[in-house]
Coordinates of C-alpha atoms in Angstrom, one line a residue:
M1 CA 71.8 -71.1 56.9
V2 CA 72.2 -69.7 53.4
G3 CA 68.4 -69.1 53.1
L4 CA 68.4 -67.3 56.5
V5 CA 71.5 -65.2 55.7
V6 CA 70.1 -64.0 52.3
R7 CA 66.8 -63.1 54.0
L8 CA 68.5 -61.1 56.8
I9 CA 70.6 -59.2 54.3
L10 CA 67.7 -58.2 52.2
A11 CA 65.2 -57.5 54.9
P12 CA 66.2 -54.3 56.6
Y13 CA 66.5 -51.9 53.7
T14 CA 63.8 -53.1 51.3
A15 CA 60.0 -53.0 51.2
V16 CA 57.1 -52.7 48.9
S17 CA 55.8 -49.4 50.3
Y18 CA 52.2 -49.7 49.1
D19 CA 51.6 -52.8 51.2
V20 CA 54.0 -52.1 54.0
A21 CA 52.4 -48.7 54.7
V22 CA 49.4 -50.7 55.9
W23 CA 51.6 -52.8 58.2
F24 CA 53.1 -49.4 59.5
H25 CA 49.7 -48.0 60.4
T26 CA 48.5 -51.3 62.0
A27 CA 51.6 -51.6 64.1
L28 CA 51.1 -47.9 65.2
S29 CA 47.6 -48.8 66.3
G30 CA 49.1 -51.5 68.5
Y31 CA 51.7 -49.0 69.7
Y32 CA 49.0 -46.6 70.9
G33 CA 46.6 -49.3 72.1
V34 CA 44.0 -48.7 69.3
P35 CA 41.8 -51.7 68.4
L36 CA 42.7 -53.4 65.1
Y37 CA 39.7 -52.3 63.1
A38 CA 39.1 -48.9 64.9
R39 CA 40.5 -47.1 61.9
P40 CA 40.1 -48.0 58.3
G41 CA 43.0 -49.4 56.3
F42 CA 43.6 -52.9 57.4
S43 CA 41.3 -54.8 55.1
Y44 CA 42.2 -58.4 56.0
P45 CA 41.0 -60.9 58.5
P46 CA 42.7 -60.5 61.9
V47 CA 45.6 -63.0 62.2
W48 CA 48.3 -60.9 60.5
G49 CA 46.9 -57.7 62.2
Y50 CA 47.2 -59.3 65.6
L51 CA 50.8 -60.1 65.0
L52 CA 51.5 -56.5 63.8
Q53 CA 49.7 -55.1 66.8
V54 CA 51.7 -57.3 69.2
L55 CA 54.9 -56.0 67.6
G56 CA 53.7 -52.4 68.0
T57 CA 52.8 -53.0 71.6
A58 CA 56.2 -54.6 72.2
I59 CA 58.0 -51.6 70.7
H60 CA 56.1 -49.3 73.0
V61 CA 56.7 -51.4 76.1
T62 CA 60.5 -51.6 75.4
G63 CA 60.7 -47.8 75.3
F64 CA 61.2 -47.1 71.7
G65 CA 59.4 -44.2 70.1
P66 CA 56.9 -44.5 67.2
N67 CA 59.6 -43.5 64.7
F68 CA 61.1 -47.0 65.3
I69 CA 58.2 -48.3 63.2
G70 CA 58.8 -45.8 60.3
V71 CA 58.6 -42.3 59.1
I72 CA 57.0 -40.2 56.3
N73 CA 59.4 -39.2 53.5
P74 CA 58.1 -36.3 51.5
S75 CA 60.6 -37.1 48.7
F76 CA 58.3 -40.0 47.6
I77 CA 55.1 -37.9 47.3
P78 CA 55.5 -37.5 43.5
A79 CA 55.8 -41.2 42.9
S80 CA 52.8 -41.8 45.2
D81 CA 50.7 -39.3 43.4
I82 CA 51.7 -40.4 39.9
T83 CA 51.8 -44.2 40.2
G84 CA 49.2 -45.0 42.9
D85 CA 51.4 -48.0 43.8
F86 CA 53.9 -46.1 45.9
T87 CA 53.5 -44.2 49.2
D88 CA 55.5 -41.7 51.2
V89 CA 55.5 -44.1 54.2
V90 CA 58.9 -45.7 54.9
T91 CA 59.2 -48.5 57.4
S92 CA 62.4 -48.5 59.5
P93 CA 65.1 -51.2 59.2
G94 CA 64.4 -52.3 62.7
F95 CA 60.7 -52.8 62.1
N96 CA 61.4 -54.4 58.7
V97 CA 63.5 -57.0 60.4
L98 CA 61.0 -57.6 63.2
F99 CA 57.9 -58.3 61.0
K100 CA 59.9 -60.0 58.3
C101 CA 61.4 -62.4 60.8
A102 CA 57.9 -63.5 61.6
L103 CA 57.5 -64.3 57.9
F104 CA 60.9 -66.1 57.9
A105 CA 59.6 -68.3 60.7
F106 CA 56.7 -69.4 58.6
D107 CA 59.1 -70.0 55.6
L108 CA 61.1 -72.3 57.8
L109 CA 58.1 -74.1 59.3
I110 CA 56.9 -74.8 55.8
A111 CA 60.4 -76.1 54.8
A112 CA 60.4 -78.4 57.8
V113 CA 57.0 -79.8 57.0
V114 CA 57.9 -80.2 53.4
Y115 CA 61.0 -82.1 54.3
R116 CA 59.3 -84.4 56.8
F117 CA 56.3 -85.1 54.6
V118 CA 58.3 -85.8 51.4
N119 CA 60.6 -88.0 53.4
H120 CA 57.6 -89.9 54.9
L121 CA 56.0 -90.3 51.5
T122 CA 59.1 -91.4 49.5
G123 CA 61.4 -92.8 52.2
N124 CA 64.2 -90.9 50.3
P125 CA 66.0 -88.3 52.6
K126 CA 67.9 -86.9 49.6
R127 CA 64.8 -86.1 47.8
A128 CA 63.3 -84.6 51.0
R129 CA 66.4 -82.4 51.4
L130 CA 66.0 -81.2 47.8
A131 CA 62.4 -80.4 48.5
F132 CA 63.4 -78.4 51.5
M133 CA 65.9 -76.4 49.4
A134 CA 63.4 -76.0 46.6
W135 CA 61.1 -74.2 49.0
F136 CA 63.5 -72.3 51.3
L137 CA 65.9 -71.2 48.6
N138 CA 63.1 -70.4 46.1
P139 CA 63.8 -66.9 44.9
F140 CA 60.1 -66.0 44.8
V141 CA 59.6 -67.1 48.4
I142 CA 62.7 -65.1 49.5
Y143 CA 61.5 -62.1 47.6
E144 CA 58.0 -62.1 49.1
S145 CA 59.2 -62.5 52.7
A146 CA 62.4 -60.6 52.7
V147 CA 61.8 -57.8 50.2
H148 CA 58.0 -57.4 49.7
G149 CA 57.0 -58.3 53.2
A150 CA 53.8 -60.2 52.1
F151 CA 52.1 -62.4 54.7
D152 CA 50.6 -64.9 52.2
V153 CA 53.1 -67.4 53.3
I154 CA 51.0 -67.8 56.5
V155 CA 48.1 -68.9 54.3
G156 CA 50.4 -71.4 52.5
F157 CA 51.5 -72.9 55.8
A158 CA 47.9 -73.2 57.0
V159 CA 46.9 -74.9 53.8
L160 CA 49.8 -77.4 53.9
A161 CA 49.2 -78.1 57.6
T162 CA 45.6 -78.8 56.9
L163 CA 46.3 -81.3 54.2
V164 CA 49.1 -83.1 56.2
L165 CA 46.9 -83.3 59.3
I166 CA 44.0 -84.8 57.3
L167 CA 46.3 -87.4 55.9
M168 CA 47.5 -88.2 59.4
G169 CA 44.0 -88.7 60.6
R170 CA 44.0 -85.6 62.8
E171 CA 40.9 -83.9 61.6
Y172 CA 40.3 -81.7 64.6
W173 CA 43.7 -80.0 64.3
A174 CA 43.3 -79.9 60.5
G175 CA 40.1 -77.9 61.0
A176 CA 42.0 -75.6 63.3
A177 CA 44.7 -75.0 60.7
W178 CA 42.1 -74.4 58.0
A179 CA 40.4 -71.8 60.2
I180 CA 43.7 -70.0 60.8
G181 CA 44.2 -69.8 57.1
I182 CA 40.8 -68.4 56.6
L183 CA 41.3 -65.8 59.3
T184 CA 44.6 -64.8 57.7
K185 CA 43.1 -64.4 54.2
L186 CA 39.7 -65.7 53.1
S187 CA 41.0 -67.8 50.2
P188 CA 41.2 -71.2 52.0
V189 CA 37.5 -71.2 52.4
T190 CA 37.4 -72.4 48.8
L191 CA 38.8 -75.7 50.0
G192 CA 35.9 -76.4 52.4
L193 CA 33.8 -78.5 50.0
E194 CA 36.8 -80.6 48.8
L195 CA 38.1 -81.2 52.3
V196 CA 34.8 -82.3 53.8
L197 CA 34.0 -84.6 51.0
A198 CA 37.6 -86.0 51.0
I199 CA 37.4 -86.8 54.8
A200 CA 34.0 -88.5 54.4
V201 CA 34.9 -90.5 51.4
M202 CA 38.4 -91.4 52.6
E203 CA 37.1 -92.7 55.9
T204 CA 34.2 -94.7 54.4
S205 CA 36.5 -96.2 51.8
I206 CA 38.9 -97.5 54.4
Q207 CA 36.7 -98.1 57.5
R208 CA 33.4 -98.9 55.8
S209 CA 31.7 -97.0 58.6
T210 CA 29.4 -94.1 57.9
R211 CA 29.3 -93.3 61.6
L212 CA 33.0 -92.9 61.8
A213 CA 33.1 -90.8 58.7
I214 CA 30.5 -88.4 60.3
R215 CA 32.6 -88.3 63.4
R216 CA 35.7 -87.4 61.4
V217 CA 33.9 -84.6 59.5
A218 CA 32.4 -83.4 62.8
G219 CA 35.9 -83.3 64.3
F220 CA 37.1 -81.2 61.4
G221 CA 34.2 -78.8 61.8
L222 CA 34.7 -78.6 65.6
G223 CA 38.4 -77.8 65.2
A224 CA 37.6 -75.1 62.7
A225 CA 34.9 -73.6 65.0
V226 CA 37.0 -73.6 68.1
A227 CA 40.0 -72.0 66.3
M228 CA 37.7 -69.4 64.8
G229 CA 36.1 -68.7 68.1
C230 CA 39.4 -68.2 69.8
L231 CA 40.7 -65.9 67.1
I232 CA 37.6 -63.8 66.9
A233 CA 37.2 -63.6 70.7
P234 CA 39.3 -60.4 71.1
L235 CA 37.2 -58.7 68.4
L236 CA 34.0 -59.7 70.2
L237 CA 35.3 -58.3 73.5
Q238 CA 36.1 -55.0 71.7
G239 CA 32.9 -55.0 69.8
S240 CA 34.9 -54.8 66.5
V241 CA 33.3 -57.6 64.5
P242 CA 31.1 -55.3 62.4
A243 CA 34.2 -53.1 61.8
M244 CA 36.2 -56.2 60.7
L245 CA 33.4 -57.3 58.3
H246 CA 33.2 -53.8 56.9
N247 CA 37.0 -53.4 56.4
V248 CA 37.4 -56.9 54.9
F249 CA 34.5 -56.7 52.4
T250 CA 34.7 -53.0 51.5
R251 CA 37.2 -53.7 48.7
A252 CA 34.8 -56.1 47.0
Q253 CA 32.4 -53.2 46.4
T254 CA 34.9 -51.1 44.5
P255 CA 35.2 -51.0 40.7
V256 CA 37.0 -54.0 39.3
T257 CA 40.7 -53.8 38.3
I258 CA 41.7 -56.8 36.2
G259 CA 45.1 -58.4 35.6
G260 CA 47.9 -60.0 37.5
M261 CA 48.1 -63.8 37.4
S262 CA 44.5 -64.3 36.5
I263 CA 43.2 -65.1 33.0
S264 CA 42.4 -61.4 32.7
G265 CA 46.1 -60.8 32.5
I266 CA 45.6 -61.1 28.8
R267 CA 45.1 -57.4 28.9
Y268 CA 48.9 -57.0 29.0
L269 CA 49.0 -58.0 25.4
K270 CA 48.4 -54.9 23.3
P271 CA 45.4 -56.1 21.3
F272 CA 43.5 -56.7 24.6
A273 CA 44.6 -53.5 26.4
G274 CA 41.0 -52.2 26.2
L275 CA 39.8 -54.9 28.5
L276 CA 41.0 -52.9 31.5
E277 CA 38.7 -49.9 30.9
W278 CA 35.8 -52.2 29.8
A279 CA 36.1 -54.2 33.1
F280 CA 36.1 -51.0 35.1
Q281 CA 32.9 -49.8 33.5
N282 CA 31.2 -53.2 33.7
S283 CA 32.3 -54.3 37.2
G284 CA 29.1 -56.0 38.1
T285 CA 29.2 -58.2 35.0
V286 CA 32.8 -59.1 35.6
I287 CA 32.2 -60.0 39.3
Q288 CA 29.2 -62.2 38.4
A289 CA 31.0 -64.0 35.6
T290 CA 34.1 -64.7 37.6
T291 CA 32.2 -65.8 40.7
V292 CA 30.1 -68.3 38.7
A293 CA 33.3 -69.6 37.0
Q294 CA 35.0 -70.0 40.4
V295 CA 32.1 -71.9 41.9
V296 CA 32.1 -74.2 38.9
A297 CA 35.9 -74.8 39.2
I298 CA 35.7 -75.4 43.0
S299 CA 32.9 -78.0 42.4
L300 CA 34.8 -79.8 39.7
W301 CA 38.0 -80.0 41.8
A302 CA 35.9 -81.4 44.7
I303 CA 34.5 -84.1 42.3
W304 CA 38.1 -84.8 41.2
T305 CA 39.2 -85.3 44.8
V306 CA 36.3 -87.6 45.6
V307 CA 37.0 -89.8 42.6
M308 CA 40.8 -89.9 43.2
V309 CA 40.8 -90.2 46.9
R310 CA 39.8 -93.9 46.7
K311 CA 42.8 -94.5 44.5
D312 CA 45.5 -92.4 46.2
R313 CA 44.7 -90.1 49.1
V314 CA 47.9 -88.0 48.9
F315 CA 47.6 -87.4 45.2
A316 CA 43.9 -86.6 45.5
L317 CA 44.2 -84.1 48.3
L318 CA 47.3 -82.4 47.0
T319 CA 46.2 -82.0 43.4
G320 CA 42.6 -81.1 44.5
S321 CA 43.8 -78.4 46.9
V322 CA 46.4 -76.9 44.5
G323 CA 43.9 -77.2 41.6
T324 CA 41.2 -75.4 43.6
L325 CA 43.4 -72.5 44.8
A326 CA 45.2 -72.1 41.4
S327 CA 41.8 -72.1 39.5
F328 CA 40.3 -69.7 42.0
M329 CA 43.3 -67.4 41.4
L330 CA 43.2 -67.8 37.6
L331 CA 39.5 -67.0 37.5
S332 CA 39.7 -64.0 39.8
P333 CA 39.3 -60.5 38.2
V334 CA 42.8 -59.7 39.5
A335 CA 45.4 -61.9 41.1
N336 CA 48.6 -60.7 42.7
P337 CA 51.8 -62.8 42.4
Q338 CA 51.9 -63.5 46.1
Y339 CA 48.6 -65.4 45.9
I340 CA 50.7 -68.3 44.5
L341 CA 52.1 -68.7 48.0
W342 CA 48.7 -70.0 49.0
W343 CA 49.4 -73.3 47.1
L344 CA 53.1 -73.3 46.4
P345 CA 54.1 -75.3 49.5
A346 CA 51.6 -78.0 48.6
L347 CA 52.8 -78.0 45.0
T348 CA 56.4 -78.4 46.2
V349 CA 55.5 -81.5 48.2
L350 CA 53.5 -82.9 45.3
V351 CA 56.4 -82.3 42.8
F352 CA 59.1 -83.9 44.9
A353 CA 56.9 -86.7 46.2
S354 CA 55.8 -87.7 42.7
G355 CA 59.0 -86.8 40.9
R356 CA 57.1 -84.9 38.3
G357 CA 56.4 -81.3 37.6
Y358 CA 59.9 -79.8 38.2
W359 CA 59.9 -77.4 35.3
H360 CA 56.4 -76.3 36.1
L361 CA 57.4 -75.4 39.6
A362 CA 60.6 -73.6 38.4
V363 CA 58.7 -71.6 35.7
I364 CA 55.9 -70.5 38.1
S365 CA 58.4 -69.4 40.7
L366 CA 60.7 -67.4 38.5
A367 CA 57.9 -65.8 36.6
Q368 CA 56.5 -64.3 39.8
V369 CA 59.9 -62.6 40.6
V370 CA 59.9 -61.0 37.1
F371 CA 56.3 -59.8 37.5
S372 CA 56.8 -58.5 41.0
V373 CA 60.0 -56.6 40.2
A374 CA 58.5 -55.1 37.0
I375 CA 55.6 -53.4 38.9
L376 CA 57.6 -50.2 39.6
G377 CA 61.1 -51.3 38.6
P378 CA 64.0 -52.8 40.4
T379 CA 64.8 -49.8 42.6
A380 CA 61.3 -49.1 43.9
V381 CA 61.8 -51.4 46.9
L382 CA 64.8 -49.4 48.1
G383 CA 62.8 -46.7 49.9
P384 CA 64.2 -47.7 53.4
L385 CA 67.7 -47.8 52.0
A386 CA 67.3 -44.3 50.6
T387 CA 65.7 -42.9 53.7
Y388 CA 67.9 -44.4 56.4
T389 CA 71.3 -44.3 54.6
H390 CA 73.2 -42.1 52.2
L391 CA 73.9 -44.9 49.8
V392 CA 71.0 -44.1 47.4
P393 CA 69.3 -40.7 47.2
A394 CA 65.6 -40.7 47.8
S395 CA 65.1 -38.6 44.7
L396 CA 66.6 -41.3 42.6
V397 CA 64.3 -44.0 43.9
N398 CA 61.3 -41.6 43.4
D399 CA 62.4 -40.6 39.9
Q400 CA 63.1 -44.1 38.7
A401 CA 59.8 -45.4 39.9
V402 CA 58.0 -42.6 38.1
D403 CA 60.1 -43.1 34.9
W404 CA 59.4 -46.8 34.9
Y405 CA 55.7 -46.3 35.4
T406 CA 55.3 -43.7 32.7
A407 CA 57.7 -45.3 30.1
P408 CA 56.1 -46.7 26.9
A409 CA 56.2 -50.3 25.9
R410 CA 59.2 -51.5 23.8
L411 CA 58.1 -55.0 22.9
W412 CA 54.3 -55.5 23.6
G413 CA 51.6 -54.1 25.7
T414 CA 51.1 -50.4 26.4
S415 CA 53.7 -49.6 29.0
L416 CA 57.3 -50.7 29.9
A417 CA 56.0 -52.9 32.7
D418 CA 53.8 -54.8 30.3
D419 CA 57.0 -55.9 28.5
F420 CA 57.6 -58.0 31.6
F421 CA 54.1 -58.6 32.8
A422 CA 53.0 -60.3 29.6
P423 CA 55.7 -63.0 29.4
A424 CA 55.5 -63.7 33.1
W425 CA 51.8 -64.0 32.9
L426 CA 52.0 -66.3 29.8
A427 CA 54.6 -68.5 31.4
T428 CA 52.5 -68.8 34.6
V429 CA 49.2 -69.6 33.0
A430 CA 50.9 -72.1 30.6
A431 CA 52.7 -73.8 33.4
I432 CA 49.5 -74.1 35.5
I433 CA 47.5 -75.5 32.7
A434 CA 50.3 -77.9 31.9
L435 CA 50.3 -79.1 35.5
F436 CA 46.6 -79.8 35.2
G437 CA 47.2 -81.9 32.1
L438 CA 50.1 -83.7 33.8
W439 CA 47.8 -84.8 36.7
I440 CA 45.1 -86.0 34.3
R441 CA 47.7 -88.1 32.5
I442 CA 49.0 -89.5 35.8
A443 CA 45.4 -90.4 36.8
R444 CA 44.7 -92.2 33.5
N445 CA 48.0 -94.1 33.3
E446 CA 48.7 -95.0 36.9
F447 CA 45.3 -95.3 38.6

């Protein structure tokens, strides 16, 4: 109840306008009956877009006008022009509550799965309740769902569901969950090699039957294919598949921006500030190098999973999946804080099931809040509050976002934001690397 109340208090009058502006236009497309990819802007696979279009259609059917979704506030044009991370689109409190409640539902679903799975693994209801709270009351999770409005939590749910279903022997439904994750954001595709090998090795090690292992892998593939077919079917009927592919992959063809929670976040340290411009001018080289590094990392984690799955299936799958997604994030040219939601639910289960890694989980979670708030300052998310109430002037939100963005560094880096980005980045990278070291020690000492 505390988690829900906090979310509902924060949801109506906060939003990260740069991302939510896309949700605004996508919901408007649904409101007017325009296909999801008929206009440029929604550059993701369709699952989240479907949900937003359903909301837009429901708003239309119930008789509300398009302003129920949001409005354009000219007061924010200066911040939009100067920062590039702000827009003059402001979503309404009613729409904010609607689409964020969908995210809250996934927060709660994850919490329920975390509770039941930890309880199943440990037989300790108290520890399971603590795991539930560690997820549902996690300030980073609350911020992303209730303030930012980021849909990465859906990916986190799909990844966790995939792992749990594989461990339960339900490969068909695991494949379906994996496909849902891929068609929400493409990142879960990186788990494909690990999951297929784990299913095959896990089954042969227990059943000693190659035929059964092939049947299990085939079930996983069939579940993924059926789920993908069902989710793509509306686009096929609309003839929108080429438009989807264009929208989703267009961003990969733009010049590279580096930073965030990837290793390239080292640019926030003043001696390495020049890496930003260098990467922009050498985008091809950066993309090739990071892609090769990611492929190597994915392969190594798959090998890790194959080796460990014969010793402990739960440990192998959880560490392998978290390691794969975390390494993929670290080795990307740029990685936003919300990407951590892809693997944070699985990490929460791992930490509370094993009783190790608590400080790593806490540091990773808190560092993302610091980084997220520091992008444009603590008042930048108050656009809806300033637009729909008289509590905060819109000019104040605009001016403070501009001032924050243009302020010089006081401690390190080149700007005021870097003063917060750098320690948050350092803490995150250090905690992830320490986690990898912890898992290696556990493997050596206990298996």
